[in-house]
Coordinates of C-alpha atoms in Angstrom, one line a residue:
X1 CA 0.0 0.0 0.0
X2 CA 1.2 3.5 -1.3
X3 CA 0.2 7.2 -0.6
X4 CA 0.4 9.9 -2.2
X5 CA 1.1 13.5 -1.3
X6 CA 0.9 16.7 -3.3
X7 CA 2.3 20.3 -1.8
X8 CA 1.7 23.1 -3.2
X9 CA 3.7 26.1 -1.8
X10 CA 5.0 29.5 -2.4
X11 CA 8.2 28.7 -4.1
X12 CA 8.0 25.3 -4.6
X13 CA 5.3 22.7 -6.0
X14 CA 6.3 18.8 -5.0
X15 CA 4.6 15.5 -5.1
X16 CA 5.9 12.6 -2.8
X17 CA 5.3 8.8 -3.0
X18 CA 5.5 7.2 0.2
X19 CA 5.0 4.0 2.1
X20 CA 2.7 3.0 5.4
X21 CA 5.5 4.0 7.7
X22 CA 6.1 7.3 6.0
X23 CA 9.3 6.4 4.2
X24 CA 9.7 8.8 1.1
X25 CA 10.0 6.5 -2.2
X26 CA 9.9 8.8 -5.1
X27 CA 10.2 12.9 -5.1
X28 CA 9.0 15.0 -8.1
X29 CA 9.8 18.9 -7.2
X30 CA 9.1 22.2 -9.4
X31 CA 9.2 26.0 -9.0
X32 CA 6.2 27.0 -8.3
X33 CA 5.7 29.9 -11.4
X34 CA 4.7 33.6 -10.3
X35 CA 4.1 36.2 -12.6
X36 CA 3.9 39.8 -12.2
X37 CA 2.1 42.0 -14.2
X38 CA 3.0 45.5 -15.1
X39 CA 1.1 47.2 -12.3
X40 CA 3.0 44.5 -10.0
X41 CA 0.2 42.1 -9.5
X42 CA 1.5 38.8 -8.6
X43 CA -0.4 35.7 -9.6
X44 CA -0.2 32.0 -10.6
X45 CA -1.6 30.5 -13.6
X46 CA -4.5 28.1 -12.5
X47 CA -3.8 25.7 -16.2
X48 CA 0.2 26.1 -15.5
X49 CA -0.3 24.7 -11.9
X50 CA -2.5 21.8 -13.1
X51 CA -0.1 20.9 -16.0
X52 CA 2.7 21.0 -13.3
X53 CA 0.8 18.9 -11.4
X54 CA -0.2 16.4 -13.4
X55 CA 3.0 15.6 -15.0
X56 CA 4.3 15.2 -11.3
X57 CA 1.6 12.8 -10.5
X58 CA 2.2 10.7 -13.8
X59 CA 6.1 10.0 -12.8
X60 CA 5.0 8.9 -9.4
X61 CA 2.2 7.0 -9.6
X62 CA 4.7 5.3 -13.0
X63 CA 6.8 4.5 -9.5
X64 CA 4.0 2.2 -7.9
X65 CA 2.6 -1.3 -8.4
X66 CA -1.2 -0.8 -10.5
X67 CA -3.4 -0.7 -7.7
X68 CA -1.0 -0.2 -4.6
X69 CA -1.6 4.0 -4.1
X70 CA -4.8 4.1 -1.9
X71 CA -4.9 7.9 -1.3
X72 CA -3.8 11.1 -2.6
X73 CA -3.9 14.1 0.1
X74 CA -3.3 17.5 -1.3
X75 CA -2.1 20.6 1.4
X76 CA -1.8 24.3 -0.2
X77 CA -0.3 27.5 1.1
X78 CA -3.5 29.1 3.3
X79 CA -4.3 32.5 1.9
X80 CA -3.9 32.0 -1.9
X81 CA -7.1 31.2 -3.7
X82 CA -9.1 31.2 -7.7
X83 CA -12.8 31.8 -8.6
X84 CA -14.0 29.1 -10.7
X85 CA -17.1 28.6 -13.1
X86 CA -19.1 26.0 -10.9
X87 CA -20.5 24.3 -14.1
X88 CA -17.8 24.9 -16.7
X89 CA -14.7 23.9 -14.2
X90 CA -13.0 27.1 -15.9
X91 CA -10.7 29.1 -14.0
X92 CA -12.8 33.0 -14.1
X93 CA -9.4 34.2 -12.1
X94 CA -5.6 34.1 -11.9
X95 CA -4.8 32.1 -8.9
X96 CA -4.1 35.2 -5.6
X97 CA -1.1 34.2 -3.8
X98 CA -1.4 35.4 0.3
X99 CA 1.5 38.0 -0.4
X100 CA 0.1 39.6 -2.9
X101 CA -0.6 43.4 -1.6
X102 CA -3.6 44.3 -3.7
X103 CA -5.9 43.6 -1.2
X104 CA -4.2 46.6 0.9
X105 CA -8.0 48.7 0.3
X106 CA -10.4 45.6 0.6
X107 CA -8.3 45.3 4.3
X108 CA -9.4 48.5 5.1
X109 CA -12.6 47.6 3.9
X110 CA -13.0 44.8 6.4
X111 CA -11.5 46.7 9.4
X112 CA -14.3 49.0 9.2
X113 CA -17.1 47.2 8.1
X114 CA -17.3 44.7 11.5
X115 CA -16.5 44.7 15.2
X116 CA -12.7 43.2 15.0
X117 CA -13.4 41.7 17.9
X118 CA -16.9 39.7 17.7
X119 CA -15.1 38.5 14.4
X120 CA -12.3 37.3 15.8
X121 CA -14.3 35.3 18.2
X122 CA -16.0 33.7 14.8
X123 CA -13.4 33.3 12.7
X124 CA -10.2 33.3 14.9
X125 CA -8.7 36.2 13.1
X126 CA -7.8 39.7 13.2
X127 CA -8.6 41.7 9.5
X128 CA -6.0 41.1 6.7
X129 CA -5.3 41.7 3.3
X130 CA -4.3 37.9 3.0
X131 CA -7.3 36.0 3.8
X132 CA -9.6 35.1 0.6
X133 CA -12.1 37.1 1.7
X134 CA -10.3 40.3 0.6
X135 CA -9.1 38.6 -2.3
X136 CA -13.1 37.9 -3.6
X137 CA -13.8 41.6 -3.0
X138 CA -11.2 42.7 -5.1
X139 CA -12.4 40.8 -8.0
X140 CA -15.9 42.0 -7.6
X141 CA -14.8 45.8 -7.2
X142 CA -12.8 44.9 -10.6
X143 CA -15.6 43.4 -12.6
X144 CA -18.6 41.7 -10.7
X145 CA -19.7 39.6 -13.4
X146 CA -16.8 37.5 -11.9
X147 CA -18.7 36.3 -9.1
X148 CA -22.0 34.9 -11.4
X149 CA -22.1 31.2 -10.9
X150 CA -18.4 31.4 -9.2
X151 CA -17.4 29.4 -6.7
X152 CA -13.6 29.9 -4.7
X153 CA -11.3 27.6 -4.2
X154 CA -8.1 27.3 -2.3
X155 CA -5.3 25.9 -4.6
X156 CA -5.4 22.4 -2.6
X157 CA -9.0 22.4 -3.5
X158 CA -8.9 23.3 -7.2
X159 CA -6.4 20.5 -7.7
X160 CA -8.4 18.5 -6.1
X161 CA -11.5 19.2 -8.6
X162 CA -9.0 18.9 -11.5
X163 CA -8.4 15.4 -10.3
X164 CA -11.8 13.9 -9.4
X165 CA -14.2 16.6 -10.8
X166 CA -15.9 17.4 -7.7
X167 CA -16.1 20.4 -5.3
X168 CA -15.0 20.2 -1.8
X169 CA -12.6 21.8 0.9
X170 CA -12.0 21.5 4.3
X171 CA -11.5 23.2 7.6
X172 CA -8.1 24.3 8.1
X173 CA -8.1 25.9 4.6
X174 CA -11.8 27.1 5.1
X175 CA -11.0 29.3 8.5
X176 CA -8.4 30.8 6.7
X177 CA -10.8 33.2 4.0
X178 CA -12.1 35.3 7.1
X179 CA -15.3 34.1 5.8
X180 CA -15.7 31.0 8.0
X181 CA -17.5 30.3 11.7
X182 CA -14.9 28.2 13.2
X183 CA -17.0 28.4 16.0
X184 CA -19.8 26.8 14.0
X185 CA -17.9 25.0 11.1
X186 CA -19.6 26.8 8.8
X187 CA -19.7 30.1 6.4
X188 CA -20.5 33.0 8.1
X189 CA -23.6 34.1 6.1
X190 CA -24.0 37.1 7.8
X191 CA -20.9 38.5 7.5
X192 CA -20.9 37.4 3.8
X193 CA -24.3 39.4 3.4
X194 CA -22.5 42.7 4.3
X195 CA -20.8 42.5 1.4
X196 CA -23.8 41.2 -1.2
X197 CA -22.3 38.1 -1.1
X198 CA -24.0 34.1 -0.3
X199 CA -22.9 31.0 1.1
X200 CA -23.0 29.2 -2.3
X201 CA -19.9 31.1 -3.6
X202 CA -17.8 28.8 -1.5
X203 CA -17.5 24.9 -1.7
X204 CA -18.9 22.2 1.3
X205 CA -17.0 21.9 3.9
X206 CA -15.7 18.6 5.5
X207 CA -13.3 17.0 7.6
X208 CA -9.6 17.3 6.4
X209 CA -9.0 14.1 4.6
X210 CA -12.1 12.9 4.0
X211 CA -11.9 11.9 -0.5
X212 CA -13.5 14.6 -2.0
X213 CA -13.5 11.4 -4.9
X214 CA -11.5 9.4 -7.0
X215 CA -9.7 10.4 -9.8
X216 CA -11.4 10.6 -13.2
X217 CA -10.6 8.0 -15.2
X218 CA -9.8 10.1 -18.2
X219 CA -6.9 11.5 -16.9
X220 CA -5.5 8.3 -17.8
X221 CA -4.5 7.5 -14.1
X222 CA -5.5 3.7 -12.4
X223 CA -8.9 3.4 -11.4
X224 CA -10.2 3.8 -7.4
X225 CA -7.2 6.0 -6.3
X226 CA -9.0 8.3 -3.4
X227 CA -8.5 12.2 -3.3
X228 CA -8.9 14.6 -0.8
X229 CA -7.9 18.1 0.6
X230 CA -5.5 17.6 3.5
X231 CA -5.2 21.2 4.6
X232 CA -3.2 24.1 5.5
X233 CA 0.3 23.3 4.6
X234 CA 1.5 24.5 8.2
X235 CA -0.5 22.2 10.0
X236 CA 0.4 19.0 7.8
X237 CA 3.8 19.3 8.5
X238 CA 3.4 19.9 12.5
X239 CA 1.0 16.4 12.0
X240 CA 4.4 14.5 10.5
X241 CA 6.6 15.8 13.0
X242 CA 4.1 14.8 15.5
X243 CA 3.5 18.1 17.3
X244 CA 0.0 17.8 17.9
X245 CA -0.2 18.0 21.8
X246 CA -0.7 21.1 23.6
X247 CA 2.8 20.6 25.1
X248 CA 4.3 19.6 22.0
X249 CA 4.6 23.0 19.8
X250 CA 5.7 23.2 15.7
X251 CA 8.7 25.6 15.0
X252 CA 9.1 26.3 11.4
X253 CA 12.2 28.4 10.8
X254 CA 13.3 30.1 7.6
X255 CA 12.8 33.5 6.7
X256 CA 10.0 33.8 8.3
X257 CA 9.4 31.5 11.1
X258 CA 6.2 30.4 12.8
X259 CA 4.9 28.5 16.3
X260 CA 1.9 26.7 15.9
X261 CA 0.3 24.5 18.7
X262 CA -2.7 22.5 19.1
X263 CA -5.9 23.2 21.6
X264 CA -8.9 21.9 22.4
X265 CA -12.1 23.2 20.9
X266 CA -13.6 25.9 22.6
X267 CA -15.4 29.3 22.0
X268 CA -12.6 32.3 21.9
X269 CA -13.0 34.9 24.3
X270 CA -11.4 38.7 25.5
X271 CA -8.1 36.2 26.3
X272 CA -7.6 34.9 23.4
X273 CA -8.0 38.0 21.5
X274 CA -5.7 40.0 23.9
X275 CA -3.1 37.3 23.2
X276 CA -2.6 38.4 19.7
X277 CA -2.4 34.7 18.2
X278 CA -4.6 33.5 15.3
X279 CA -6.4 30.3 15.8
X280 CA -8.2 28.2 13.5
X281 CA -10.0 24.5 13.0
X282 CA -7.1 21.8 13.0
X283 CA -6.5 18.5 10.9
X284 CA -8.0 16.9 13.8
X285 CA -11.4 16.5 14.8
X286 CA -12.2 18.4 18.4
X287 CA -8.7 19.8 18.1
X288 CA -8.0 23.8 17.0
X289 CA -4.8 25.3 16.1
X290 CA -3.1 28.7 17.5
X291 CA -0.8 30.5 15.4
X292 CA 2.3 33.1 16.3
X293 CA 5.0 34.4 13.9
X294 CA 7.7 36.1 13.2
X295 CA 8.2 37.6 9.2
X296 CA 12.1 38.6 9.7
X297 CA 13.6 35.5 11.3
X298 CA 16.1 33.9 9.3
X299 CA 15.3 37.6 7.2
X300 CA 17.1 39.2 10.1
X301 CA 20.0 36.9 9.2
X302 CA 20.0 37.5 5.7
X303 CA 19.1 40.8 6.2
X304 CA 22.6 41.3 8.0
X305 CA 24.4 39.1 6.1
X306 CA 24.2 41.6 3.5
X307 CA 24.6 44.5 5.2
X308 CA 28.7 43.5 6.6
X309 CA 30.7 45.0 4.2
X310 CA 32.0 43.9 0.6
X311 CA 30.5 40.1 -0.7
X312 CA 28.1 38.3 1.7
X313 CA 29.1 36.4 4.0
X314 CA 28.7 32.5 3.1
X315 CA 27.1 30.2 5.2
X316 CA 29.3 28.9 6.3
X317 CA 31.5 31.7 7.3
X318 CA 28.9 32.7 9.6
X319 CA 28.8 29.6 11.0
X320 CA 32.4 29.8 11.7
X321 CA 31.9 33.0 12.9
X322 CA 29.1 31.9 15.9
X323 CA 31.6 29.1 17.1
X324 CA 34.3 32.2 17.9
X325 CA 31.9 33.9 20.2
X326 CA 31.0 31.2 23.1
X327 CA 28.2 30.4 24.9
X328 CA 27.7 33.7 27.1
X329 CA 24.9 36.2 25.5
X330 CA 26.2 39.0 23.5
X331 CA 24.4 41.4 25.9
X332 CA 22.8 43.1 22.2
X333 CA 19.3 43.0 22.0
X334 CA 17.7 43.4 18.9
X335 CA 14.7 44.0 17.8
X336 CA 13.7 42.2 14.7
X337 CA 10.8 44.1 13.4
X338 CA 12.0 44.8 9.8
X339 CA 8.5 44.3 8.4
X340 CA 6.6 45.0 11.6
X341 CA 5.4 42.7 14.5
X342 CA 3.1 40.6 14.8
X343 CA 1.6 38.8 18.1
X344 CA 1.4 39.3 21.0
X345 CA 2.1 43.1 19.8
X346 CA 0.7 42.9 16.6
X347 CA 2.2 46.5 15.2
X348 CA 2.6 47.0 11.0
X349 CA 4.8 50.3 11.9
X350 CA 7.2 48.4 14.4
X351 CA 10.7 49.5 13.8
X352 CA 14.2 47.2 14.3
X353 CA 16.9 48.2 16.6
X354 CA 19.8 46.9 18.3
X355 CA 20.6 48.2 21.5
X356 CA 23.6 47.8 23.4
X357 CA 26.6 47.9 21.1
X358 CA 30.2 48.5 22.5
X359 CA 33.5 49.4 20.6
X360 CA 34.4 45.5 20.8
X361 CA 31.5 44.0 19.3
X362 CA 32.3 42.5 15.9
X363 CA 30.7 40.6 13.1
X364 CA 30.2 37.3 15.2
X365 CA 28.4 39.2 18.1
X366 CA 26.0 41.0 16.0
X367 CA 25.2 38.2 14.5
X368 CA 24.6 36.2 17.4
X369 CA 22.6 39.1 18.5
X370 CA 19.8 38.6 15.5
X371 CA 19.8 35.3 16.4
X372 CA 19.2 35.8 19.8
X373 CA 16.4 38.9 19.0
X374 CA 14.2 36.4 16.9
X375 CA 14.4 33.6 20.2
X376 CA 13.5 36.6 22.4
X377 CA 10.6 37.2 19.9
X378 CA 9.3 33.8 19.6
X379 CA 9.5 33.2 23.2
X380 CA 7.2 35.9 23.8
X381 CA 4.8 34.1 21.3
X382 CA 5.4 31.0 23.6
X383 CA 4.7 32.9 27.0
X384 CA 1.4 34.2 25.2
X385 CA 0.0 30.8 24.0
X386 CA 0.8 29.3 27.5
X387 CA -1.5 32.0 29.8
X388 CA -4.5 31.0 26.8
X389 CA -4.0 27.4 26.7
X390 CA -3.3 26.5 30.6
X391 CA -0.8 24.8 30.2
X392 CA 2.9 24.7 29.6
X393 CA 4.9 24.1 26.3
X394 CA 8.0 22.1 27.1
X395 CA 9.0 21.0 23.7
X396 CA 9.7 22.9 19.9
X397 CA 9.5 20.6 17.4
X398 CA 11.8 22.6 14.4
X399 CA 11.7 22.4 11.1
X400 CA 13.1 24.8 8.4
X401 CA 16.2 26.0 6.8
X402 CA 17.5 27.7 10.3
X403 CA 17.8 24.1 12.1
X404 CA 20.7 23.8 10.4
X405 CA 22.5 26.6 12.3
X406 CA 23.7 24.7 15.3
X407 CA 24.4 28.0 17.8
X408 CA 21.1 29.5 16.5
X409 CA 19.2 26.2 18.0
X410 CA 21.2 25.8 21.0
X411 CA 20.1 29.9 21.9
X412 CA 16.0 29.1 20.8
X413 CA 16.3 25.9 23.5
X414 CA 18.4 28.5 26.3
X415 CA 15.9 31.1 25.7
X416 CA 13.0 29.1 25.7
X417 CA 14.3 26.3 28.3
X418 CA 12.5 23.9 26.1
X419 CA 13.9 20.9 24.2
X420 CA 14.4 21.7 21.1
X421 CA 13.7 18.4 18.6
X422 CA 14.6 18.5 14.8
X423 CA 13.4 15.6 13.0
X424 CA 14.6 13.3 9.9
X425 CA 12.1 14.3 8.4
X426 CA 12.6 16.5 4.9
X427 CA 9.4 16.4 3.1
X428 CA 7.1 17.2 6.3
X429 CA 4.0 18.9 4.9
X430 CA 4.4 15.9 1.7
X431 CA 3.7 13.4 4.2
X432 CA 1.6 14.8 6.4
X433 CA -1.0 15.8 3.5
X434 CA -0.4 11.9 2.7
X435 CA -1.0 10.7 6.2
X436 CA -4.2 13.1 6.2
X437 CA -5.5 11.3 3.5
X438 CA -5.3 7.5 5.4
X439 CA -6.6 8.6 8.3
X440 CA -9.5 9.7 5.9
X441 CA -9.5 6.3 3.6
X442 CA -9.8 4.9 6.9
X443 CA -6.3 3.1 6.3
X444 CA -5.7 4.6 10.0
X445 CA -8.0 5.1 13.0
X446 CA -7.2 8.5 13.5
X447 CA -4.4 10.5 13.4
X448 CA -2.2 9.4 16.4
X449 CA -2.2 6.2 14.9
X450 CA -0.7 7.5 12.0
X451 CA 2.0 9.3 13.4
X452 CA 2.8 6.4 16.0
X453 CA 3.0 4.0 13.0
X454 CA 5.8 6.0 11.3
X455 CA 9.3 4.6 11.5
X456 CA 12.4 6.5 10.2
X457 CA 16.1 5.3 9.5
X458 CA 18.1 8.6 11.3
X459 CA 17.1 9.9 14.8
X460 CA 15.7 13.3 15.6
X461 CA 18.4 15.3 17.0
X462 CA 17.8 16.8 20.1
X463 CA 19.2 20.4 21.8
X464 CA 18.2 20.7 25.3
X465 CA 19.0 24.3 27.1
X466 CA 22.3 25.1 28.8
X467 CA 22.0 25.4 32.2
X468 CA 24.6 27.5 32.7
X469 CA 23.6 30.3 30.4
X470 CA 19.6 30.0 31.1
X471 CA 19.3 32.5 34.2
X472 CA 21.6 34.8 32.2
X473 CA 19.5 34.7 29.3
X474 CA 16.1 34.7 31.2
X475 CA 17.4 38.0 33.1
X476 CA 18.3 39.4 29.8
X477 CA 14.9 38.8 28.6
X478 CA 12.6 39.8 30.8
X479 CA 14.6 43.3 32.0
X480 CA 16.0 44.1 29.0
X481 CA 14.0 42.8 25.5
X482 CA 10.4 43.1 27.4
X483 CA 11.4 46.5 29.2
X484 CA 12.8 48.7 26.4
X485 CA 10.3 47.3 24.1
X486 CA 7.6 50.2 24.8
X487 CA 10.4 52.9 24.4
X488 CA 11.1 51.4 21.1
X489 CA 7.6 50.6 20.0
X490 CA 7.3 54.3 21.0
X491 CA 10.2 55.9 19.1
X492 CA 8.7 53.6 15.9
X493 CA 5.1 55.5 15.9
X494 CA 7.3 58.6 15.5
X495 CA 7.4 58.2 12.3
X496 CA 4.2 58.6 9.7

């Protein structure tokens, strides 16, 4: 028995064979293609994706036994979404990635059309120019014929029709339009009706995994293979890594970087709101997700990298450069808001800074410093989602480009005092969006199953803090980052 798994992210499209115990058997990877207009929209093609797609999917289903591939599990990026012609299947849109920026007027649009706050305890969210919901206005103030027999569709989801010819999404993907009743599990009609818009613009709803169908025989694929929407592409990967406990948190660290941890179900409140964190429905059933990020994390690094004098520094010359400067903290503390903050001081016109610098700090301590700045930062994120969910986070599962900077993940496990865990596992969201769809063929009970019933050839590798740098570092954080934060936040809203 075989599964399948299709990922479909910002940079990258990929499609993954893989066996019960979630070893990876056959990899097919492509850039995912952007185009820019000449007003600077960006925008993938909806037939280039599918053509990408399907010529993945031939090579490696080619790779498996006829009738050994039992599911196919699809997980997108969040935000990005089409509108389709519900009876013609024809893309009426370019496909909106969740960075594009022309929904900066439909966000303003949104923040003063509701109460932010009885919203967020609908839909988990704060307003945005990412969600789909921004993205559906803008069409309509562009040409509202769009909308006439339309229906939206995350990309997982319109893959998903090209496949088996059917309509469908599920939650994860669903409570991320700012559209959605996550308290309900379903679209927030009234809300909708604010804007002249119905219910039947978006697709059912079901549980992430269930098969939407099977794929249509005249794609020329074997018969009975099942299809379904996995979900967010976030919360797939923290399922194949395992980190769905409360105490068990997902780190995903490149440029940005992101903490996402699992909750039960219950109805948000003045807490969880206060906290800054998004939440939204998870991959499992009862479960939800919180969300906290961080947009110039391994940015910050690359950011400075650049900024040293002459060529960039490599790599691994910054590596090298780390190792010269010890355990001890730098005694810097930087800021790294080069594109704003976000929770639990969610702030667009937050400002950088580094604070502290003496005549013998060189390249290896202002280095360190930025990596130290994003661990104070995302330890803030994991103070905040510890007061909502009662209870205390004592490991970071990490993924991402930055595990492979040995000092920066011995400083996030100091910081935090957590164990720090990075996995063998290089395809994460791949698998998980194939583990998805078993635990929906009903190949696996649920999803713990799945994830116990994995069984990998390396071992996680595990950083645990130091404990003779973790008073220094907890002293550092809590009287210096968290105390000259205000003044800083302050000095940024100088500025228009």
């Amino acid at each position: 028995m075989k599964l399948i798994g299709i990922d479909l992210g910002t940079t990258h499209c990929k499609v993954g064979l893989f066996d019960e115990k979630g070893n990876m058997i056959l990899l097919e990877k492509q850039t995912t293609i952007t185009h820019q207009s000449r007003e600077g929209l960006l925008s993938y093609a909806p037939e280039e994706l599918w053509g990408q797609v399907y010529g993945m999917l031939k090579q490696v289903i080619k790779a498996a036994a006829p009738g050994e591939i039992a599911a196919i599990g699809i997980a997108s990026m969040a935000e990005a979404g089409l509108l389709v012609d519900k009876k013609s299947g024809q893309a009426k849109t370019e496909i909106v990635p969740w960075y594009d920026r022309r929904t900066m007027p439909q966000y303003d649009r949104l923040r003063k059309e509701g109460d932010e706050y009885t919203l967020f305890t609908r839909t988990g969210l704060y307003p945005s120019y990412k969600y789909g919901l921004a993205k559906i206005l803008w069409f309509m103030e562009q040409n509202p014929s769009l909308l006439a027999n339309a229906i939206w569709l995350s990309p997982a989801d319109y893959i998903a029709f090209r496949l088996t010819g059917k309509y469908g999404t599920e939650h994860s993907l669903a409570a991320r339009t700012y559209a959605y009743r996550i308290d309900q599990k379903q679209w927030d009609r009234e809300w909708l009706a604010a804007f002249g818009l119905k219910e039947a613009l978006f697709p059912v709803v079901g549980e992430s995994g269930t098969p939407i169908g099977e794929v249509q025989m005249e794609l020329g694929f074997p018969a009975g293979i099942k299809v379904a929407v996995a979900g967010h592409d976030h919360l797939c990967a923290a399922l194949a890594v395992g980190a769905i406990r409360p105490e068990v948190v997902f780190d995903s660290i490149g440029t940005a970087e992101s903490l996402i941890g699992t909750l039960e179900e219950r109805q948000l409140g003045v807490e969880e709101y206060h906290s800054q964190l998004s939440f939204g429905c998870h991959l499992i059933p009862g479960k939800m997700v919180w969300i906290g990020g961080l947009s110039a994390a391994g940015g910050s690094l690359e950011w400075l990298r650049k900024q040293l004098g002459g060529e960039a520094l490599s790599y691994q010359e910054i590596e090298d450069l780390l190792k010269q400067t010890g355990a001890e903290p730098t005694g810097i503390i930087y800021y790294p808001y080069l594109s704003g903050s976000g929770a639990p001081e969610r702030d667009p016109r937050a400002r950088g800074a580094l604070i502290g610098l003496r005549a013998e700090h060189g390249k290896a301590e202002l280095l360190k410093a930025v990596l130290e700045g994003t661990a104070y930062e995302m330890e803030s994120i994991r103070r905040a989602a510890q007061k909502v969910i009662k209870q205390e986070i004592r490991q970071l599962v990490a993924v991402g480009g930055g595990t492979r900077n040995q000092v920066w993940m011995q400083i996030k496990a100091t910081v935090s005092d957590c164990l720090l865990t990075i996995p063998p596992v290089q395809e994460g969201t791949l698998l998980g969006a194939a583990l998805v769809a078993a635990v929906g063929s009903g190949i696996f009970a649920n999803a713990e199953e799945a994830v116990a019933n994995l069984c990998f050839e390396q071992e996680s590798r595990v950083v645990g803090p130091c404990p003779a740098m973790k008073e220094k570092y907890r002293v550092l954080y809590e009287q210096g980052y968290l105390e000259l934060q205000k003044p800083v936040r302050r000095y940024a809203h100088l500025f228009p």
